[in-house]
Amino acid sequence: MVEATNFIEQIINEELESGKVTAVQTRFPPEPNGYLHIGHAKSLCLNFGIKEKYNGKCNLFFDDTNPSKEKTEYVDAIREDIKWLGFSWDKETYASDYFDKIYEFAIELIKMGKAFVCEMSPEEISANRGTLTEPGKESPYRNRTVEENLDLFTRMKNGEFPDGSKCLRAKIDMASPNINMRDPVIYRILRQTHHRTGDKWCIYPMYDYAHPICDYMQGVSHSLCTLEFEDHRPLYDWVGITLGFNPKPRQIEFARLNVTNLVMSKRYLKKLVEDGSVDGWDDPRMPTLTGLRNRGVPAEALKDFCARIGVCKANSEVQISYLEACIREYLNAHAERAMAVLKPLKITLTNYPDGKTEEVDFDINPSEEIKRTRKITFSKNLYIDADDFSLTPPPKYFRLKKDGMVRLKGAYIIRCDDVLFDDDGNVKELLCSYIPESRSGEDTSGIKVKGTIQWVNAEDAVDMEIRKYGYLLKDEEYPGQDFSERMNPNSVTVFNGKVEPYVMQGEYDKPYQFIRTGYFKRLNVKGKEIISEIVSLKDNFNK
Ligand code: ATP
Ligand code: MG
């Protein structure tokens, strides 16, 4: 027996023990109307996690009952995203694969007297549905004969009636306290070309009716969905019980993942793409899986995040800093270190020989057990980050100041002797001297300095645009407001930085820790190569 890590696995364990279930099968059921986002990652980890844990199956099931919104582009993207997370599905299925079967089951329901063709308009139907406190009114078409219903439904299918003029409804209970059970519509007339079945159908089944059938036909034992479907479960069960499904799939609901500062609605994400607020679905600021991948977030870190937040039955919001901590933890262990400066400030070592270049050792990743180093070049002309120098340093300032000393990472201690200014009075260059006996690893200078800063060699550093990101959404300050009012207009900051050439030689998507700065990778944005932030080094969002 496997050890349960959440309430769903507990249920599965009990059912396996009692013999109610013998084979475990789940499915991941995206509607192909947009790209997957980080919320879907939670559902993917849950469904594929159960498959792996119970030696079961998990299909990729495209819910394409809604022909108007679905696109093949999305289907392809969804497949790629799931593969990126490292999951493999057993079968790829579509609701539309079962349209014939779903139709046959509707005929069966009619024959049982459990479904009828209704001629009320959608508006009339909803007007007669009643409220939470009042029962609904029965449709005047509710008591048609089976023959009449069969005839009308067949003619609906054959295209004899205009869109919306008739529908098929399950005959359940207009007085049910659950509004979903008040004779729900299960088929509608809709002349829409479907991305897979073309114009074969002009009637399409409704999600709540089609879903239990698709689950059953595929052999799903546990149909996992988010909490908003809890009220739909009685209908899910009604379909299965009425049609005699054995074994009947069981629907279990879990809480959606919400993360502060992130929008997790495909509809809204699509709006951002369409109105040009972002550079497409894979913009590195997007919470889509393709965006996260492009950003350089490792799939392992995302899966780790999903495992740590767990699966429960109560909705809640996870701090984005928690996601970032998972990414940072993974990259700390896996990313090579490199030198880069976001705001280059020129320094000249006045006592270093002209034209000389030497190599110093640089730790590839100090978090590794076995130390690995590589060589980086050092010369008279260097750049440090302007933020590491202060003209008016506060007390206990350990970086560089006039007449102060600092260690250049992996190299020498330097002293700032003079500051040169441009015509506007801004610091333009620092004239420094280096301490020849202070070379890292063989320091005999006896000088103790408290600060160590990064630098690049001006002789070989590469000029690069470096981008850092803020969140797309401002948070907290605007609870309850529409997303568009919460947009952060400054979610990208651009630096004209310099990076050591090593960064440009590595494979394209390789993440680096720019020491004392953050994790970055190369990125191609509309044909232009830039350096793009994955996650900052410091937790700047911990309340
Ligand atoms: P959206 O509102 O973004 O369109 P959706 O629920 O309509 O999301 P689907 O494509 O229908 O998206 O979702 C596929 C699966 O992923 C469903 O089982 C759904 O419950 C689950 N899912 C979607 N969003 C989340 C989320 N934020 N957290 C957990 N699971 C989610
Ligand atoms: Mg949906």
XYZ file of C-alpha atoms and ligand atoms in Angstrom:
575
model
C 0.000 0.000 0.000
C 1.423 3.392 -0.921
C 1.641 6.103 1.678
C -1.008 8.754 1.108
C 0.230 12.339 0.951
C -3.187 13.975 0.524
C -6.890 13.315 1.046
C -7.367 12.023 -2.498
C -4.711 9.373 -2.084
C -6.328 8.452 1.220
C -9.626 7.876 -0.571
C -7.891 5.808 -3.256
C -6.134 3.712 -0.624
C -9.438 2.969 1.113
C -11.105 2.017 -2.152
C -8.259 -0.251 -3.165
C -8.326 -1.899 0.244
C -12.082 -2.495 0.174
C -11.861 -3.775 -3.408
C -14.173 -1.038 -4.692
C -11.430 -0.049 -7.108
C -8.948 -2.411 -8.699
C -7.165 -0.206 -11.229
C -6.418 3.461 -10.783
C -6.827 5.778 -13.730
C -6.966 9.567 -13.885
C -6.992 12.038 -16.746
C -5.817 15.585 -17.300
C -8.734 17.378 -19.006
C -7.742 20.740 -20.488
C -10.057 22.684 -22.689
C -7.883 23.674 -25.691
C -8.860 27.340 -25.514
C -5.570 28.746 -24.277
C -2.162 27.860 -22.919
C -1.605 26.004 -19.673
C -0.650 28.007 -16.618
C 0.882 27.271 -13.269
C -2.533 26.303 -11.866
C -2.671 23.519 -14.428
C 0.738 22.388 -13.208
C -0.880 21.576 -9.876
C -3.558 19.498 -11.589
C -0.923 17.809 -13.798
C 1.244 16.920 -10.817
C -1.777 15.542 -9.011
C -3.138 13.442 -11.900
C 0.206 12.170 -13.180
C 1.500 11.797 -9.630
C -1.338 9.372 -8.886
C -0.677 7.484 -12.110
C 2.959 7.026 -11.121
C 2.278 6.228 -7.502
C -0.388 3.604 -8.144
C 1.131 2.177 -11.273
C -2.005 3.319 -13.021
C -2.853 5.278 -16.123
C -3.457 8.887 -16.980
C -4.818 10.055 -20.304
C -4.477 13.451 -21.839
C -8.115 14.259 -22.460
C -8.956 17.327 -24.485
C -12.330 18.676 -23.534
C -13.409 19.976 -26.917
C -17.164 20.050 -26.389
C -17.184 23.785 -27.040
C -16.373 24.067 -30.759
C -16.195 27.847 -31.040
C -13.173 28.502 -28.848
C -10.880 25.605 -29.585
C -7.765 25.757 -31.686
C -5.178 23.261 -32.838
C -2.450 25.723 -31.828
C -3.518 25.257 -28.218
C -3.607 21.475 -28.486
C 0.011 21.449 -29.706
C 1.125 23.873 -27.013
C -0.560 21.859 -24.258
C 1.243 18.697 -25.356
C 4.605 20.485 -25.344
C 4.023 21.933 -21.900
C 3.118 18.571 -20.372
C 6.195 16.949 -21.917
C 8.318 19.772 -20.565
C 7.110 18.944 -17.070
C 8.303 15.416 -17.719
C 4.949 13.639 -17.743
C 3.831 11.117 -20.317
C 0.225 10.251 -20.893
C -1.150 6.880 -21.829
C -3.663 7.853 -24.495
C -4.469 11.164 -26.054
C -8.236 11.428 -26.248
C -10.806 14.065 -27.103
C -14.388 14.545 -26.010
C -15.116 14.636 -29.737
C -13.820 11.034 -30.066
C -16.919 10.081 -28.124
C -19.508 12.249 -29.848
C -21.185 9.185 -31.393
C -21.291 7.390 -28.078
C -22.512 10.490 -26.254
C -25.309 10.756 -28.825
C -26.253 7.090 -28.378
C -26.433 7.539 -24.630
C -28.761 10.515 -25.169
C -31.044 8.270 -27.216
C -30.931 5.783 -24.366
C -31.905 8.471 -21.861
C -34.837 9.465 -24.085
C -35.952 5.858 -24.322
C -35.838 5.580 -20.532
C -38.012 8.673 -20.299
C -35.104 10.524 -18.711
C -34.606 13.210 -21.342
C -36.875 15.414 -23.437
C -36.657 17.919 -26.252
C -37.497 21.373 -24.954
C -38.491 24.308 -27.132
C -38.009 27.070 -24.612
C -35.354 29.630 -25.455
C -32.179 29.731 -23.354
C -33.567 32.891 -21.709
C -36.856 31.197 -20.841
C -35.055 28.207 -19.461
C -32.964 30.284 -17.136
C -35.949 32.436 -16.153
C -37.836 29.288 -15.124
C -34.957 27.656 -13.311
C -35.967 29.101 -9.912
C -33.575 30.286 -7.236
C -31.732 28.829 -4.283
C -34.881 29.286 -2.209
C -37.582 28.691 -4.819
C -38.066 25.622 -6.983
C -38.030 25.956 -10.756
C -41.039 25.592 -13.081
C -41.424 22.519 -15.209
C -41.103 22.974 -18.942
C -44.393 22.602 -20.876
C -42.514 20.149 -23.135
C -41.449 17.922 -20.248
C -44.066 15.239 -20.778
C -43.733 14.555 -24.472
C -43.849 10.913 -25.446
C -40.675 8.933 -25.998
C -41.560 8.637 -29.709
C -41.983 12.360 -30.105
C -38.704 13.027 -28.288
C -36.845 10.490 -30.418
C -38.240 12.012 -33.576
C -37.420 15.596 -32.584
C -33.933 14.764 -31.312
C -33.090 12.900 -34.508
C -34.289 15.879 -36.521
C -32.232 18.203 -34.338
C -29.220 16.136 -35.238
C -30.172 16.180 -38.919
C -30.130 19.947 -38.958
C -33.845 20.579 -39.395
C -34.063 23.306 -36.754
C -32.284 26.617 -36.328
C -29.627 27.195 -33.667
C -31.040 27.656 -30.189
C -34.605 26.786 -31.199
C -34.621 23.482 -29.332
C -32.460 21.600 -26.881
C -32.349 18.267 -25.132
C -32.792 18.345 -21.368
C -32.347 15.670 -18.765
C -35.557 15.028 -16.867
C -34.476 15.104 -13.247
C -36.150 17.340 -10.681
C -37.200 20.973 -11.030
C -37.577 21.185 -7.245
C -34.087 19.920 -6.464
C -32.222 22.116 -4.006
C -29.300 21.843 -6.430
C -30.019 24.058 -9.420
C -27.739 21.938 -11.639
C -30.281 19.116 -11.221
C -33.254 21.133 -12.454
C -33.646 19.503 -15.839
C -30.246 20.639 -17.128
C -29.698 21.148 -20.847
C -27.561 18.290 -22.185
C -27.536 19.053 -25.937
C -27.817 22.283 -27.847
C -28.124 23.111 -31.546
C -25.057 24.988 -32.723
C -23.859 25.333 -36.302
C -20.154 25.644 -35.679
C -17.280 23.991 -37.425
C -15.454 21.843 -34.926
C -11.654 21.707 -35.076
C -11.747 17.900 -35.301
C -15.174 16.800 -36.464
C -15.643 19.626 -38.956
C -19.305 20.058 -39.893
C -20.408 16.557 -39.015
C -22.441 17.789 -36.051
C -24.821 20.658 -35.601
C -25.704 19.576 -32.086
C -23.135 19.532 -29.318
C -23.337 17.956 -25.849
C -22.937 20.091 -22.746
C -19.869 19.616 -20.596
C -21.672 18.290 -17.487
C -23.340 15.548 -19.489
C -20.411 14.650 -21.757
C -17.779 14.550 -19.057
C -18.948 11.518 -17.048
C -19.465 9.609 -20.297
C -15.961 10.409 -21.560
C -14.489 9.455 -18.198
C -16.339 6.149 -18.212
C -15.501 5.304 -21.822
C -11.805 5.821 -21.080
C -11.830 3.750 -17.921
C -11.189 6.646 -15.559
C -11.543 5.590 -11.920
C -11.009 8.995 -10.346
C -12.033 12.184 -12.074
C -10.227 14.990 -10.273
C -11.420 18.518 -10.727
C -11.407 21.845 -8.956
C -13.857 22.873 -6.239
C -16.205 24.876 -8.415
C -17.457 21.559 -9.780
C -18.579 20.300 -6.373
C -22.173 21.394 -7.100
C -22.014 19.548 -10.411
C -21.136 16.221 -8.824
C -24.791 15.156 -8.283
C -25.323 15.523 -12.043
C -22.081 13.669 -12.763
C -23.362 10.853 -10.556
C -26.861 10.973 -12.007
C -25.518 10.409 -15.530
C -23.361 7.479 -14.381
C -26.059 5.835 -12.282
C -28.880 6.360 -14.791
C -26.823 4.938 -17.642
C -25.637 2.064 -15.431
C -21.900 2.726 -15.610
C -19.930 -0.017 -13.912
C -17.447 0.700 -12.506
C -18.679 4.257 -12.187
C -15.927 6.877 -12.154
C -15.777 8.961 -8.999
C -15.438 12.722 -9.123
C -13.315 14.278 -6.384
C -12.796 18.012 -6.072
C -9.696 19.807 -4.836
C -8.768 23.451 -4.281
C -7.510 25.566 -7.143
C -4.057 26.994 -6.909
C -3.987 30.757 -6.559
C -0.730 32.637 -6.303
C -0.408 36.278 -5.250
C 0.529 38.657 -8.090
C -0.376 36.088 -10.744
C -3.487 35.902 -12.904
C -4.615 32.389 -13.483
C -7.453 32.663 -15.904
C -6.926 31.723 -19.520
C -9.475 34.302 -20.551
C -7.524 37.092 -18.916
C -4.123 35.820 -20.038
C -5.464 35.758 -23.571
C -6.516 39.374 -23.207
C -2.983 40.343 -22.163
C -1.611 38.651 -25.269
C -4.205 40.159 -27.584
C -3.934 43.727 -26.341
C -0.136 43.629 -26.508
C 0.478 44.021 -22.762
C 2.952 41.161 -23.077
C 5.079 39.721 -25.905
C 2.895 36.643 -26.390
C 1.924 33.583 -24.373
C 5.571 32.797 -23.724
C 6.518 36.221 -22.406
C 8.787 35.529 -19.417
C 6.443 37.486 -17.133
C 3.491 35.251 -17.975
C 2.387 32.558 -15.479
C 1.879 30.171 -18.387
C 4.014 27.058 -18.513
C 5.491 28.246 -21.800
C 6.251 31.598 -20.158
C 7.888 29.959 -17.162
C 9.940 27.725 -19.439
C 11.025 30.702 -21.510
C 11.831 32.536 -18.301
C 14.177 29.700 -17.383
C 12.237 28.229 -14.482
C 13.324 24.595 -14.252
C 10.479 22.073 -14.518
C 11.868 20.335 -11.427
C 11.485 23.512 -9.382
C 7.887 23.885 -10.462
C 7.102 20.279 -9.579
C 8.819 20.731 -6.251
C 6.615 23.766 -5.606
C 3.469 21.772 -6.423
C 4.556 18.954 -4.126
C 5.237 21.332 -1.257
C 1.967 23.257 -1.457
C 0.109 19.941 -1.476
C -3.494 19.199 -2.354
C -6.362 20.118 -0.110
C -10.028 20.896 -0.059
C -9.970 24.558 0.971
C -9.210 27.414 -1.381
C -6.292 29.587 -0.427
C -3.662 31.833 -1.930
C 0.021 30.961 -1.979
C 2.607 33.729 -1.690
C 4.617 34.119 -4.872
C 7.738 34.338 -2.716
C 7.238 30.671 -1.947
C 7.385 29.771 -5.634
C 10.480 31.918 -6.000
C 12.119 30.224 -3.044
C 11.631 26.834 -4.734
C 13.161 28.138 -7.970
C 16.075 29.708 -6.107
C 16.744 26.573 -4.133
C 16.922 24.466 -7.280
C 19.073 26.939 -9.183
C 21.399 27.456 -6.241
C 22.274 23.792 -6.462
C 22.341 23.580 -10.259
C 23.308 26.903 -11.824
C 26.902 27.792 -12.621
C 28.160 31.080 -11.270
C 29.238 33.845 -13.590
C 30.315 37.476 -13.497
C 28.154 40.282 -14.828
C 27.478 43.889 -13.979
C 24.107 45.506 -14.582
C 25.316 49.093 -14.276
C 28.928 49.136 -15.469
C 31.313 51.559 -13.782
C 34.781 51.693 -15.316
C 37.779 51.179 -13.085
C 41.419 51.470 -14.052
C 44.113 49.837 -11.963
C 46.810 52.478 -12.301
C 49.592 50.256 -10.937
C 48.760 47.201 -13.053
C 51.051 46.687 -16.077
C 49.696 47.926 -19.408
C 48.749 45.160 -21.809
C 49.048 42.392 -19.214
C 46.304 39.784 -18.818
C 46.259 37.076 -16.189
C 43.845 34.320 -15.348
C 42.281 33.866 -11.947
C 40.325 30.900 -10.584
C 36.577 31.183 -10.318
C 34.343 28.758 -8.403
C 31.883 27.156 -10.795
C 29.361 26.421 -8.050
C 30.388 26.652 -4.399
C 27.318 24.633 -3.356
C 28.742 21.513 -5.009
C 30.542 18.979 -2.851
C 33.470 18.636 -5.183
C 35.003 21.991 -5.933
C 35.236 22.899 -9.620
C 36.853 26.033 -10.922
C 37.345 27.707 -14.252
C 39.623 30.537 -15.362
C 38.548 34.100 -15.932
C 40.708 36.880 -17.293
C 41.843 39.904 -15.331
C 43.496 43.076 -16.586
C 44.147 46.741 -15.913
C 40.708 47.811 -17.178
C 37.657 46.449 -15.433
C 34.034 47.211 -14.732
C 32.278 46.934 -11.410
C 28.625 47.629 -10.713
C 27.902 51.297 -10.063
C 25.807 50.223 -7.072
C 28.950 48.853 -5.444
C 30.532 52.288 -5.179
C 29.342 55.130 -2.991
C 30.516 58.727 -2.848
C 28.618 59.250 0.378
C 28.756 55.865 2.059
C 26.584 55.227 5.107
C 28.277 53.774 8.222
C 29.366 50.139 7.861
C 29.523 50.405 4.079
C 31.697 47.479 3.015
C 31.698 48.009 -0.714
C 33.955 50.481 -2.512
C 34.326 54.096 -1.406
C 36.959 56.764 -1.965
C 40.133 55.726 -0.130
C 38.424 52.467 0.777
C 39.323 48.890 -0.119
C 37.317 45.957 -1.390
C 38.137 42.523 -2.798
C 37.341 41.799 -6.413
C 35.820 38.327 -6.364
C 38.415 35.636 -7.041
C 41.131 38.233 -7.746
C 42.779 41.085 -5.858
C 42.070 43.644 -3.187
C 41.828 47.098 -4.713
C 41.846 50.572 -3.263
C 39.961 53.537 -4.726
C 42.395 56.440 -5.019
C 40.534 58.883 -7.202
C 37.123 59.511 -8.713
C 36.646 61.015 -12.176
C 33.431 62.843 -13.038
C 31.739 63.645 -16.323
C 30.546 67.130 -17.312
C 27.252 66.584 -15.491
C 28.993 65.737 -12.257
C 28.282 62.016 -12.417
C 30.901 59.456 -11.448
C 32.545 58.365 -14.700
C 35.520 56.266 -13.714
C 37.465 55.176 -10.658
C 41.222 55.236 -10.533
C 42.296 52.405 -8.277
C 45.408 50.554 -7.267
C 45.577 46.828 -6.671
C 47.511 45.030 -3.958
C 49.775 42.565 -5.836
C 50.216 40.277 -2.781
C 46.465 39.914 -2.240
C 45.633 37.489 -5.027
C 42.834 35.143 -3.898
C 44.100 31.808 -2.666
C 47.662 33.121 -2.169
C 47.033 36.292 -0.196
C 50.058 37.345 1.883
C 49.092 41.003 2.146
C 47.747 40.741 5.691
C 44.998 43.201 4.686
C 41.497 42.361 5.856
C 38.577 43.715 3.873
C 34.923 43.082 4.624
C 33.475 43.442 1.137
C 33.802 41.301 -1.986
C 32.244 42.477 -5.228
C 31.834 41.141 -8.736
C 33.527 42.624 -11.791
C 34.163 41.928 -15.463
C 37.270 42.426 -17.553
C 36.796 45.375 -19.936
C 39.049 43.644 -22.494
C 36.641 40.794 -23.134
C 33.285 41.651 -21.497
C 30.268 41.522 -23.802
C 27.749 44.373 -23.894
C 24.295 42.992 -23.317
C 20.847 44.249 -22.614
C 19.885 42.729 -19.274
C 16.248 42.603 -18.230
C 14.871 42.261 -14.734
C 11.188 41.679 -14.106
C 8.533 42.804 -11.710
C 5.135 41.142 -11.378
C 2.468 41.706 -13.981
C -0.042 42.400 -11.262
C 0.149 44.714 -8.341
C -1.215 42.891 -5.370
C -2.914 43.361 -2.043
C -3.408 47.102 -2.487
C -6.318 46.522 -4.811
C -8.237 43.515 -3.527
C -11.337 42.706 -5.489
C -10.637 45.063 -8.330
C -10.635 44.070 -11.925
C -7.341 42.664 -13.138
C -6.887 45.455 -15.661
C -6.800 47.996 -12.826
C -4.104 46.017 -11.086
C -1.662 45.886 -14.003
C 1.844 46.868 -13.028
C 3.006 49.302 -15.728
C 6.667 48.791 -14.782
C 7.152 45.070 -14.959
C 10.383 45.226 -16.985
C 13.566 47.092 -16.093
C 16.258 47.257 -18.755
C 19.989 47.588 -18.026
C 22.832 48.087 -20.470
C 25.103 45.635 -18.738
C 28.270 43.691 -19.354
C 28.754 39.966 -18.970
C 31.825 37.822 -19.126
C 32.159 35.996 -22.483
C 31.686 32.588 -20.838
C 27.961 33.274 -20.506
C 27.617 33.747 -24.244
C 29.381 30.489 -25.076
C 27.205 28.132 -23.042
C 24.182 26.328 -24.429
C 21.290 28.595 -25.063
C 18.912 28.014 -22.182
C 21.504 27.456 -19.509
C 20.808 29.305 -16.258
C 23.591 31.218 -14.495
C 23.839 32.808 -11.132
C 25.345 36.240 -11.657
C 26.950 36.464 -8.299
C 25.408 38.916 -5.863
C 22.686 39.684 -8.428
C 20.377 36.857 -9.383
C 19.720 34.011 -11.788
C 19.716 34.819 -15.485
C 19.724 33.195 -18.907
C 20.074 34.198 -22.523
C 16.843 34.884 -24.307
C 15.895 35.649 -27.840
C 13.242 38.366 -27.952
C 11.972 38.967 -31.477
C 15.344 38.122 -32.986
C 17.391 40.104 -30.501
C 19.516 38.330 -27.968
C 19.279 39.632 -24.431
C 20.003 38.439 -20.914
C 16.840 37.780 -18.980
C 16.230 37.377 -15.272
C 14.909 34.068 -13.958
C 14.636 35.021 -10.315
C 16.374 37.525 -8.104
C 18.901 36.336 -5.589
C 17.257 37.934 -2.630
C 13.808 37.441 -1.390
C 12.398 40.882 -2.001
C 8.814 39.962 -1.348
C 8.722 38.400 2.074
C 6.171 39.913 4.340
P -9.246 28.649 -16.796
O -10.284 29.225 -15.897
O -7.886 29.213 -16.612
O -9.664 28.602 -18.232
P -10.032 25.970 -16.561
O -10.332 25.298 -15.279
O -11.163 26.337 -17.412
O -9.070 27.177 -16.289
P -9.228 23.708 -18.012
O -8.490 23.679 -19.279
O -10.656 23.342 -18.023
O -9.039 25.142 -17.420
O -8.453 22.916 -16.873
C -7.868 21.660 -17.002
C -7.695 21.101 -15.625
O -6.839 21.920 -14.846
C -9.006 21.018 -14.876
O -9.059 19.784 -14.183
C -8.955 22.171 -13.938
O -9.725 21.912 -12.825
C -7.462 22.266 -13.637
N -7.098 23.611 -13.244
C -7.290 24.754 -13.924
N -6.873 25.810 -13.222
C -6.390 25.333 -12.051
C -5.814 25.919 -10.879
N -5.661 27.246 -10.773
N -5.430 25.102 -9.881
C -5.592 23.784 -9.980
N -6.122 23.166 -11.041
C -6.528 23.922 -12.068
Mg -12.595 25.208 -18.243
